[in-house]
Every structure is written in C-alpha cells, then in structure tokens.
Amino acid sequence: MTRYRGYVLGFLGLFLVLPASATAGEPPGLLPAAQQADAIRVYKAQRRMELLRGGRVISTYRIALGDAPVGHKRQQGDEKTPEGDYRITYRNARSRFHLSLRISYPDEADRRQARARGVDPGGDIMIHGATPPGYRGDWTDGCIAVTNLEMDEIWRRVPVGTPIRIMP
C-alpha cells in the first residue's frame, strides 16, 4: 500500500509541476502581434516553408508534401499540393495531425477549372504536424506537413488571414 501511495503521489505531483496547458492538452497561444508572421512562402521543389514578418524571414522549416508533389492541384485525390496565392482561413486545435492551419484552396479559379473538367477540385488542404523528426519524404494527400514541435511554433506565429504563396 505504501509503495502504491508513492506512485499515486508522484503521478499527482506531475500535475502540480507541469503548466496547465500541458496537462489540459490545450494548444499554445498566439504570440504577440509583433512576433507573428504576416506572410508564408512555400517552395515545393526545395521542400521549404518560410514565415515572414515585414519582408524578413523569421523562421524556416523543412516540409513534406503530397505523394505527387509536382504541379498544381487540379482535383480531389491527385495528391498534389496546390500552387498559387491563398490565405490561412482556420486554426484547428483538434486536428488528427497535431494542430492544423487550413489553406483557402480551392479558390474560385480552382473551382472553375475543376467544373470545366467535370471533377471535384478537392479541399481540406492544411499545414499540419505529424511528420516524424528526421523523416525525409512526401506522404500527405496534398497538405504541407512539419514535425509536431515545428507545428507548435508555427501555430504560435500564424493567425487566421495570413497570406500564403505556394510556389513550384
């Protein structure tokens, strides 16, 4: 009984030492506006994403893309990451991929192009976590993936409305 009580007290002690966000599973909050990104640039061929503030790069990340990364996303299931100018439209703290930021794909031009071809343009394109540290390869269905630790940092710096330019 004494040993069991020691385990329980030790376990409960963790909750007293850890910050509330770590025990409650809450995502990190946004940094003050002066430390937030005001633009995102993605370079698909280099597998690189940059956060910018006032035209200066403030953070750089190695990224994973869709399984078929070359070219612009044209339809649901093509596993391509879109190219062009979009915005961050939603912050999902309960993502199955450890936080996610929704990208505004498809825009009206993407929908028009898909309609003309009689296909669904697809959607749910995100920046999200879940890439294992050190992993080198593309594995998403068209999203932009980073490690969970990097996603925590990106989450703190990127508010809804941030423009994102995705280049080949």
Short mmCIF file of N, CA and C in Angstrom, two decimals:
data_model
loop_
_atom_site.label_atom_id
_atom_site.label_comp_id
_atom_site.label_asym_id
_atom_site.label_seq_id
_atom_site.Cartn_x
_atom_site.Cartn_y
_atom_site.Cartn_z
N MET A 1 0.82 -1.19 0.00
CA MET A 1 0.00 0.00 0.00
C MET A 1 0.87 1.26 0.00
N THR A 2 1.93 1.26 0.80
CA THR A 2 2.80 2.43 0.88
C THR A 2 3.46 2.72 -0.47
N ARG A 3 3.93 1.65 -1.15
CA ARG A 3 4.56 1.84 -2.45
C ARG A 3 3.53 2.38 -3.46
N TYR A 4 2.33 1.84 -3.44
CA TYR A 4 1.26 2.30 -4.33
C TYR A 4 0.96 3.78 -4.09
N ARG A 5 0.88 4.19 -2.82
CA ARG A 5 0.60 5.59 -2.49
C ARG A 5 1.72 6.49 -3.02
N GLY A 6 2.95 6.01 -2.98
CA GLY A 6 4.09 6.77 -3.51
C GLY A 6 3.96 7.01 -5.00
N TYR A 7 3.52 5.98 -5.74
CA TYR A 7 3.30 6.14 -7.18
C TYR A 7 2.21 7.17 -7.45
N VAL A 8 1.11 7.06 -6.72
CA VAL A 8 0.00 7.97 -6.91
C VAL A 8 0.41 9.41 -6.60
N LEU A 9 1.12 9.60 -5.49
CA LEU A 9 1.58 10.94 -5.13
C LEU A 9 2.56 11.49 -6.15
N GLY A 10 3.44 10.64 -6.64
CA GLY A 10 4.40 11.07 -7.67
C GLY A 10 3.68 11.47 -8.95
N PHE A 11 2.69 10.66 -9.35
CA PHE A 11 1.91 10.96 -10.54
C PHE A 11 1.15 12.28 -10.38
N LEU A 12 0.50 12.46 -9.25
CA LEU A 12 -0.22 13.70 -8.99
C LEU A 12 0.73 14.89 -8.94
N GLY A 13 1.93 14.68 -8.46
CA GLY A 13 2.93 15.74 -8.40
C GLY A 13 3.26 16.29 -9.78
N LEU A 14 3.20 15.44 -10.80
CA LEU A 14 3.44 15.91 -12.17
C LEU A 14 2.46 17.00 -12.55
N PHE A 15 1.22 16.86 -12.15
CA PHE A 15 0.21 17.85 -12.49
C PHE A 15 0.44 19.17 -11.78
N LEU A 16 1.12 19.15 -10.65
CA LEU A 16 1.42 20.39 -9.94
C LEU A 16 2.59 21.12 -10.57
N VAL A 17 3.49 20.37 -11.21
CA VAL A 17 4.70 20.96 -11.79
C VAL A 17 4.48 21.41 -13.23
N LEU A 18 3.71 20.64 -14.03
CA LEU A 18 3.51 20.97 -15.43
C LEU A 18 2.59 22.17 -15.58
N PRO A 19 2.80 23.00 -16.59
CA PRO A 19 1.87 24.11 -16.82
C PRO A 19 0.49 23.57 -17.16
N ALA A 20 -0.52 24.37 -16.90
CA ALA A 20 -1.90 23.94 -17.13
C ALA A 20 -2.12 23.49 -18.57
N SER A 21 -1.50 24.17 -19.54
CA SER A 21 -1.72 23.81 -20.94
C SER A 21 -1.20 22.41 -21.25
N ALA A 22 -0.13 21.98 -20.57
CA ALA A 22 0.43 20.66 -20.83
C ALA A 22 -0.48 19.57 -20.27
N THR A 23 -1.14 19.84 -19.17
CA THR A 23 -2.00 18.82 -18.58
C THR A 23 -3.38 18.83 -19.20
N ALA A 24 -3.85 19.96 -19.66
CA ALA A 24 -5.19 20.06 -20.21
C ALA A 24 -5.21 19.74 -21.71
N GLY A 25 -4.04 19.62 -22.33
CA GLY A 25 -3.99 19.35 -23.75
C GLY A 25 -4.33 20.56 -24.61
N GLU A 26 -4.25 21.74 -24.06
CA GLU A 26 -4.55 22.96 -24.81
C GLU A 26 -3.37 23.30 -25.72
N PRO A 27 -3.65 23.78 -26.93
CA PRO A 27 -2.56 24.19 -27.81
C PRO A 27 -1.92 25.48 -27.31
N PRO A 28 -0.69 25.74 -27.75
CA PRO A 28 -0.06 27.00 -27.35
C PRO A 28 -0.82 28.19 -27.91
N GLY A 29 -0.77 29.32 -27.23
CA GLY A 29 -1.45 30.53 -27.69
C GLY A 29 -0.64 31.27 -28.73
N LEU A 30 -1.28 32.22 -29.40
CA LEU A 30 -0.58 33.07 -30.36
C LEU A 30 0.41 33.98 -29.64
N LEU A 31 1.53 34.22 -30.27
CA LEU A 31 2.50 35.19 -29.77
C LEU A 31 1.93 36.60 -29.96
N PRO A 32 2.50 37.60 -29.30
CA PRO A 32 2.06 38.98 -29.54
C PRO A 32 2.19 39.32 -31.03
N ALA A 33 1.33 40.22 -31.51
CA ALA A 33 1.27 40.56 -32.94
C ALA A 33 2.64 40.90 -33.53
N ALA A 34 3.49 41.57 -32.79
CA ALA A 34 4.81 41.95 -33.30
C ALA A 34 5.72 40.75 -33.58
N GLN A 35 5.37 39.59 -33.06
CA GLN A 35 6.17 38.37 -33.26
C GLN A 35 5.49 37.39 -34.21
N GLN A 36 4.32 37.74 -34.71
CA GLN A 36 3.60 36.86 -35.62
C GLN A 36 4.07 37.04 -37.05
N ALA A 37 3.88 35.99 -37.85
CA ALA A 37 4.18 36.07 -39.28
C ALA A 37 3.10 36.89 -39.97
N ASP A 38 3.50 37.65 -40.99
CA ASP A 38 2.49 38.35 -41.78
C ASP A 38 2.43 37.80 -43.21
N ALA A 39 3.22 36.76 -43.47
CA ALA A 39 3.19 36.07 -44.76
C ALA A 39 3.89 34.71 -44.62
N ILE A 40 3.50 33.79 -45.50
CA ILE A 40 4.12 32.47 -45.57
C ILE A 40 4.51 32.24 -47.02
N ARG A 41 5.70 31.70 -47.23
CA ARG A 41 6.17 31.31 -48.56
C ARG A 41 6.53 29.83 -48.52
N VAL A 42 6.05 29.09 -49.52
CA VAL A 42 6.36 27.66 -49.64
C VAL A 42 7.05 27.45 -50.98
N TYR A 43 8.18 26.76 -50.95
CA TYR A 43 8.96 26.42 -52.13
C TYR A 43 8.91 24.89 -52.25
N LYS A 44 7.97 24.41 -53.07
CA LYS A 44 7.74 22.97 -53.14
C LYS A 44 8.99 22.20 -53.57
N ALA A 45 9.66 22.64 -54.62
CA ALA A 45 10.82 21.91 -55.13
C ALA A 45 11.94 21.78 -54.09
N GLN A 46 12.08 22.79 -53.25
CA GLN A 46 13.12 22.77 -52.21
C GLN A 46 12.61 22.16 -50.90
N ARG A 47 11.31 21.83 -50.83
CA ARG A 47 10.69 21.31 -49.60
C ARG A 47 10.97 22.24 -48.43
N ARG A 48 10.69 23.55 -48.67
CA ARG A 48 10.98 24.57 -47.67
C ARG A 48 9.79 25.51 -47.50
N MET A 49 9.52 25.84 -46.25
CA MET A 49 8.50 26.83 -45.93
C MET A 49 9.13 27.90 -45.06
N GLU A 50 8.81 29.16 -45.38
CA GLU A 50 9.33 30.29 -44.61
C GLU A 50 8.17 31.10 -44.04
N LEU A 51 8.34 31.54 -42.80
CA LEU A 51 7.43 32.51 -42.21
C LEU A 51 8.13 33.85 -42.31
N LEU A 52 7.39 34.89 -42.70
CA LEU A 52 7.96 36.22 -42.88
C LEU A 52 7.24 37.24 -42.02
N ARG A 53 7.96 38.27 -41.67
CA ARG A 53 7.40 39.43 -40.98
C ARG A 53 8.07 40.66 -41.56
N GLY A 54 7.29 41.56 -42.13
CA GLY A 54 7.86 42.76 -42.74
C GLY A 54 8.84 42.46 -43.85
N GLY A 55 8.62 41.38 -44.61
CA GLY A 55 9.50 41.02 -45.71
C GLY A 55 10.75 40.25 -45.31
N ARG A 56 10.96 40.06 -43.99
CA ARG A 56 12.13 39.32 -43.49
C ARG A 56 11.72 37.91 -43.08
N VAL A 57 12.57 36.94 -43.38
CA VAL A 57 12.31 35.56 -42.95
C VAL A 57 12.56 35.47 -41.45
N ILE A 58 11.54 34.98 -40.72
CA ILE A 58 11.70 34.83 -39.26
C ILE A 58 11.82 33.36 -38.85
N SER A 59 11.42 32.44 -39.72
CA SER A 59 11.56 31.01 -39.45
C SER A 59 11.54 30.25 -40.76
N THR A 60 12.29 29.15 -40.81
CA THR A 60 12.34 28.29 -41.99
C THR A 60 12.13 26.85 -41.54
N TYR A 61 11.38 26.08 -42.34
CA TYR A 61 11.07 24.69 -42.00
C TYR A 61 11.24 23.78 -43.20
N ARG A 62 11.70 22.59 -42.95
CA ARG A 62 11.73 21.53 -43.97
C ARG A 62 10.34 20.91 -43.96
N ILE A 63 9.76 20.69 -45.13
CA ILE A 63 8.38 20.23 -45.22
C ILE A 63 8.25 18.93 -46.01
N ALA A 64 7.16 18.23 -45.76
CA ALA A 64 6.73 17.10 -46.59
C ALA A 64 5.48 17.56 -47.32
N LEU A 65 5.29 17.04 -48.54
CA LEU A 65 4.15 17.43 -49.37
C LEU A 65 3.31 16.21 -49.72
N GLY A 66 2.42 16.40 -50.69
CA GLY A 66 1.61 15.29 -51.18
C GLY A 66 2.47 14.27 -51.89
N ASP A 67 1.94 13.07 -52.03
CA ASP A 67 2.68 11.97 -52.67
C ASP A 67 3.04 12.24 -54.13
N ALA A 68 2.32 13.17 -54.79
CA ALA A 68 2.59 13.53 -56.18
C ALA A 68 2.79 15.05 -56.21
N PRO A 69 3.93 15.54 -55.73
CA PRO A 69 4.09 16.97 -55.46
C PRO A 69 4.29 17.89 -56.67
N VAL A 70 4.65 17.36 -57.82
CA VAL A 70 4.96 18.22 -58.96
C VAL A 70 3.66 18.68 -59.64
N GLY A 71 3.55 20.00 -59.81
CA GLY A 71 2.38 20.57 -60.47
C GLY A 71 1.33 21.03 -59.48
N HIS A 72 0.38 21.81 -59.99
CA HIS A 72 -0.70 22.39 -59.19
C HIS A 72 -1.82 21.37 -58.97
N LYS A 73 -2.40 21.38 -57.81
CA LYS A 73 -3.54 20.52 -57.51
C LYS A 73 -4.67 20.85 -58.46
N ARG A 74 -5.24 19.83 -59.09
CA ARG A 74 -6.32 20.05 -60.06
C ARG A 74 -7.61 19.35 -59.68
N GLN A 75 -7.51 18.32 -58.83
CA GLN A 75 -8.73 17.60 -58.47
C GLN A 75 -8.53 16.76 -57.22
N GLN A 76 -9.67 16.41 -56.61
CA GLN A 76 -9.68 15.54 -55.44
C GLN A 76 -8.92 14.26 -55.75
N GLY A 77 -8.05 13.85 -54.84
CA GLY A 77 -7.36 12.57 -54.97
C GLY A 77 -6.09 12.57 -55.79
N ASP A 78 -5.69 13.72 -56.37
CA ASP A 78 -4.47 13.71 -57.18
C ASP A 78 -3.20 13.78 -56.33
N GLU A 79 -3.36 13.97 -55.02
CA GLU A 79 -2.25 14.00 -54.05
C GLU A 79 -1.22 15.09 -54.34
N LYS A 80 -1.65 16.14 -55.00
CA LYS A 80 -0.78 17.29 -55.27
C LYS A 80 -1.05 18.39 -54.26
N THR A 81 -0.01 19.15 -53.97
CA THR A 81 -0.14 20.34 -53.13
C THR A 81 -0.39 21.51 -54.08
N PRO A 82 -1.42 22.33 -53.80
CA PRO A 82 -1.72 23.43 -54.73
C PRO A 82 -0.57 24.42 -54.85
N GLU A 83 -0.63 25.22 -55.89
CA GLU A 83 0.32 26.31 -56.11
C GLU A 83 -0.48 27.59 -56.33
N GLY A 84 0.04 28.69 -55.82
CA GLY A 84 -0.64 29.96 -56.00
C GLY A 84 -0.74 30.73 -54.70
N ASP A 85 -1.58 31.76 -54.73
CA ASP A 85 -1.76 32.65 -53.58
C ASP A 85 -3.07 32.32 -52.87
N TYR A 86 -2.95 32.03 -51.59
CA TYR A 86 -4.09 31.65 -50.76
C TYR A 86 -3.97 32.37 -49.42
N ARG A 87 -4.83 32.01 -48.47
CA ARG A 87 -4.79 32.55 -47.10
C ARG A 87 -5.02 31.43 -46.10
N ILE A 88 -4.61 31.67 -44.87
CA ILE A 88 -4.96 30.77 -43.77
C ILE A 88 -6.36 31.16 -43.33
N THR A 89 -7.30 30.20 -43.34
CA THR A 89 -8.69 30.52 -43.05
C THR A 89 -9.21 29.94 -41.74
N TYR A 90 -8.48 29.01 -41.14
CA TYR A 90 -8.98 28.36 -39.93
C TYR A 90 -7.83 27.71 -39.18
N ARG A 91 -7.90 27.75 -37.86
CA ARG A 91 -6.91 27.11 -36.98
C ARG A 91 -7.61 25.96 -36.26
N ASN A 92 -7.20 24.72 -36.53
CA ASN A 92 -7.85 23.54 -35.94
C ASN A 92 -6.97 22.97 -34.82
N ALA A 93 -7.37 23.22 -33.59
CA ALA A 93 -6.62 22.73 -32.43
C ALA A 93 -6.86 21.25 -32.18
N ARG A 94 -7.86 20.67 -32.80
CA ARG A 94 -8.20 19.26 -32.57
C ARG A 94 -7.91 18.39 -33.80
N SER A 95 -6.97 18.81 -34.60
CA SER A 95 -6.60 18.09 -35.81
C SER A 95 -6.09 16.70 -35.50
N ARG A 96 -6.36 15.75 -36.37
CA ARG A 96 -5.81 14.40 -36.19
C ARG A 96 -4.32 14.37 -36.51
N PHE A 97 -3.80 15.47 -37.04
CA PHE A 97 -2.37 15.57 -37.36
C PHE A 97 -1.66 16.59 -36.48
N HIS A 98 -1.99 16.69 -35.21
CA HIS A 98 -1.36 17.60 -34.24
C HIS A 98 -1.39 19.05 -34.71
N LEU A 99 -2.52 19.66 -34.58
CA LEU A 99 -2.75 21.06 -34.97
C LEU A 99 -2.72 21.19 -36.49
N SER A 100 -3.56 22.06 -37.00
CA SER A 100 -3.53 22.31 -38.44
C SER A 100 -4.06 23.71 -38.74
N LEU A 101 -3.54 24.25 -39.83
CA LEU A 101 -3.95 25.55 -40.34
C LEU A 101 -4.51 25.33 -41.74
N ARG A 102 -5.79 25.65 -41.93
CA ARG A 102 -6.44 25.43 -43.22
C ARG A 102 -6.01 26.50 -44.22
N ILE A 103 -5.70 26.05 -45.43
CA ILE A 103 -5.34 26.91 -46.55
C ILE A 103 -6.60 27.09 -47.42
N SER A 104 -6.82 28.26 -47.97
CA SER A 104 -8.06 28.60 -48.66
C SER A 104 -8.25 27.93 -50.02
N TYR A 105 -7.50 26.90 -50.34
CA TYR A 105 -7.74 26.11 -51.56
C TYR A 105 -9.01 25.29 -51.37
N PRO A 106 -9.90 25.21 -52.36
CA PRO A 106 -9.83 25.82 -53.68
C PRO A 106 -10.40 27.23 -53.68
N ASP A 107 -9.78 28.09 -54.48
CA ASP A 107 -10.35 29.42 -54.66
C ASP A 107 -11.30 29.36 -55.87
N GLU A 108 -11.86 30.48 -56.26
CA GLU A 108 -12.84 30.48 -57.35
C GLU A 108 -12.22 29.98 -58.66
N ALA A 109 -10.98 30.36 -58.96
CA ALA A 109 -10.33 29.90 -60.19
C ALA A 109 -10.14 28.38 -60.16
N ASP A 110 -9.78 27.83 -59.01
CA ASP A 110 -9.61 26.38 -58.89
C ASP A 110 -10.95 25.66 -59.10
N ARG A 111 -12.03 26.21 -58.53
CA ARG A 111 -13.36 25.61 -58.69
C ARG A 111 -13.82 25.67 -60.16
N ARG A 112 -13.58 26.81 -60.80
CA ARG A 112 -13.95 26.98 -62.21
C ARG A 112 -13.22 25.97 -63.08
N GLN A 113 -11.93 25.82 -62.86
CA GLN A 113 -11.12 24.88 -63.64
C GLN A 113 -11.62 23.46 -63.45
N ALA A 114 -11.94 23.09 -62.23
CA ALA A 114 -12.42 21.73 -61.95
C ALA A 114 -13.81 21.51 -62.58
N ARG A 115 -14.68 22.51 -62.47
CA ARG A 115 -16.03 22.41 -63.07
C ARG A 115 -15.92 22.19 -64.58
N ALA A 116 -15.02 22.92 -65.23
CA ALA A 116 -14.83 22.80 -66.68
C ALA A 116 -14.38 21.39 -67.07
N ARG A 117 -13.68 20.74 -66.18
CA ARG A 117 -13.20 19.37 -66.45
C ARG A 117 -14.14 18.30 -65.89
N GLY A 118 -15.18 18.73 -65.18
CA GLY A 118 -16.15 17.79 -64.63
C GLY A 118 -15.62 16.99 -63.44
N VAL A 119 -14.74 17.62 -62.65
CA VAL A 119 -14.17 16.93 -61.49
C VAL A 119 -14.36 17.76 -60.23
N ASP A 120 -14.15 17.14 -59.10
CA ASP A 120 -14.18 17.80 -57.79
C ASP A 120 -12.79 18.38 -57.55
N PRO A 121 -12.66 19.68 -57.21
CA PRO A 121 -11.33 20.26 -57.01
C PRO A 121 -10.63 19.75 -55.75
N GLY A 122 -11.37 19.12 -54.84
CA GLY A 122 -10.79 18.69 -53.58
C GLY A 122 -10.79 19.84 -52.59
N GLY A 123 -10.19 19.64 -51.46
CA GLY A 123 -10.14 20.65 -50.41
C GLY A 123 -9.43 20.11 -49.20
N ASP A 124 -9.69 20.73 -48.05
CA ASP A 124 -9.03 20.33 -46.80
C ASP A 124 -7.51 20.31 -46.93
N ILE A 125 -6.95 21.32 -47.54
CA ILE A 125 -5.51 21.44 -47.65
C ILE A 125 -5.03 22.23 -46.43
N MET A 126 -4.09 21.66 -45.71
CA MET A 126 -3.65 22.20 -44.42
C MET A 126 -2.13 22.25 -44.32
N ILE A 127 -1.67 23.08 -43.39
CA ILE A 127 -0.32 22.95 -42.85
C ILE A 127 -0.55 22.22 -41.54
N HIS A 128 0.13 21.11 -41.31
CA HIS A 128 -0.10 20.34 -40.08
C HIS A 128 1.15 19.62 -39.62
N GLY A 129 1.08 19.12 -38.40
CA GLY A 129 2.18 18.35 -37.81
C GLY A 129 2.09 16.89 -38.18
N ALA A 130 2.82 16.07 -37.44
CA ALA A 130 2.83 14.61 -37.51
C ALA A 130 3.94 14.01 -38.37
N THR A 131 4.81 14.81 -38.97
CA THR A 131 5.96 14.24 -39.67
C THR A 131 7.00 13.89 -38.61
N PRO A 132 7.47 12.63 -38.58
CA PRO A 132 8.48 12.27 -37.57
C PRO A 132 9.77 13.07 -37.76
N PRO A 133 10.42 13.48 -36.67
CA PRO A 133 11.69 14.22 -36.80
C PRO A 133 12.68 13.42 -37.65
N GLY A 134 13.37 14.12 -38.54
CA GLY A 134 14.38 13.48 -39.39
C GLY A 134 13.81 12.78 -40.61
N TYR A 135 12.49 12.68 -40.74
CA TYR A 135 11.87 11.99 -41.87
C TYR A 135 12.09 12.81 -43.13
N ARG A 136 12.46 12.16 -44.20
CA ARG A 136 12.66 12.83 -45.49
C ARG A 136 11.82 12.11 -46.53
N GLY A 137 10.72 12.69 -46.91
CA GLY A 137 9.87 12.09 -47.93
C GLY A 137 8.49 12.72 -47.90
N ASP A 138 7.77 12.57 -48.98
CA ASP A 138 6.42 13.11 -49.09
C ASP A 138 5.43 12.01 -48.73
N TRP A 139 4.40 12.37 -47.98
CA TRP A 139 3.46 11.35 -47.52
C TRP A 139 2.02 11.84 -47.40
N THR A 140 1.77 13.13 -47.57
CA THR A 140 0.41 13.64 -47.34
C THR A 140 -0.45 13.44 -48.59
N ASP A 141 -1.72 13.78 -48.47
CA ASP A 141 -2.63 13.72 -49.61
C ASP A 141 -2.69 15.06 -50.34
N GLY A 142 -1.75 15.97 -50.06
CA GLY A 142 -1.71 17.28 -50.71
C GLY A 142 -1.44 18.40 -49.72
N CYS A 143 -1.33 18.05 -48.44
CA CYS A 143 -1.08 19.05 -47.40
C CYS A 143 0.42 19.36 -47.31
N ILE A 144 0.75 20.28 -46.41
CA ILE A 144 2.13 20.65 -46.10
C ILE A 144 2.35 20.20 -44.66
N ALA A 145 3.30 19.29 -44.45
CA ALA A 145 3.50 18.72 -43.12
C ALA A 145 4.88 19.06 -42.57
N VAL A 146 4.92 19.24 -41.25
CA VAL A 146 6.14 19.50 -40.49
C VAL A 146 6.11 18.61 -39.25
N THR A 147 7.15 18.67 -38.43
CA THR A 147 7.13 17.90 -37.18
C THR A 147 6.16 18.55 -36.19
N ASN A 148 5.75 17.80 -35.18
CA ASN A 148 4.84 18.35 -34.17
C ASN A 148 5.46 19.53 -33.45
N LEU A 149 6.73 19.44 -33.12
CA LEU A 149 7.41 20.54 -32.43
C LEU A 149 7.42 21.80 -33.30
N GLU A 150 7.70 21.63 -34.59
CA GLU A 150 7.67 22.77 -35.50
C GLU A 150 6.25 23.32 -35.63
N MET A 151 5.26 22.42 -35.64
CA MET A 151 3.87 22.88 -35.76
C MET A 151 3.47 23.71 -34.56
N ASP A 152 3.96 23.35 -33.38
CA ASP A 152 3.69 24.18 -32.19
C ASP A 152 4.19 25.60 -32.40
N GLU A 153 5.40 25.72 -32.96
CA GLU A 153 5.99 27.04 -33.21
C GLU A 153 5.21 27.81 -34.27
N ILE A 154 4.86 27.13 -35.36
CA ILE A 154 4.10 27.75 -36.44
C ILE A 154 2.73 28.21 -35.92
N TRP A 155 2.09 27.36 -35.13
CA TRP A 155 0.77 27.66 -34.55
C TRP A 155 0.81 28.96 -33.76
N ARG A 156 1.90 29.18 -33.04
CA ARG A 156 2.04 30.39 -32.22
C ARG A 156 2.25 31.64 -33.06
N ARG A 157 2.74 31.48 -34.29
CA ARG A 157 3.11 32.63 -35.11
C ARG A 157 2.14 32.97 -36.24
N VAL A 158 1.18 32.08 -36.54
CA VAL A 158 0.35 32.28 -37.74
C VAL A 158 -1.12 32.44 -37.38
N PRO A 159 -1.64 33.67 -37.49
CA PRO A 159 -3.06 33.89 -37.25
C PRO A 159 -3.89 33.64 -38.51
N VAL A 160 -5.20 33.52 -38.34
CA VAL A 160 -6.13 33.43 -39.46
C VAL A 160 -5.97 34.70 -40.30
N GLY A 161 -6.02 34.54 -41.60
CA GLY A 161 -5.90 35.68 -42.52
C GLY A 161 -4.51 35.83 -43.12
N THR A 162 -3.52 35.11 -42.58
CA THR A 162 -2.15 35.23 -43.09
C THR A 162 -2.09 34.76 -44.54
N PRO A 163 -1.55 35.57 -45.46
CA PRO A 163 -1.41 35.13 -46.85
C PRO A 163 -0.32 34.07 -46.99
N ILE A 164 -0.55 33.11 -47.88
CA ILE A 164 0.43 32.07 -48.16
C ILE A 164 0.61 31.96 -49.67
N ARG A 165 1.84 32.00 -50.12
CA ARG A 165 2.16 31.81 -51.54
C ARG A 165 2.90 30.49 -51.66
N ILE A 166 2.32 29.59 -52.45
CA ILE A 166 2.92 28.26 -52.67
C ILE A 166 3.47 28.23 -54.09
N MET A 167 4.78 28.05 -54.19
CA MET A 167 5.46 28.08 -55.48
C MET A 167 5.96 26.69 -55.86
N PRO A 168 6.10 26.46 -57.18
CA PRO A 168 6.58 25.13 -57.64
C PRO A 168 7.91 24.75 -57.02
#
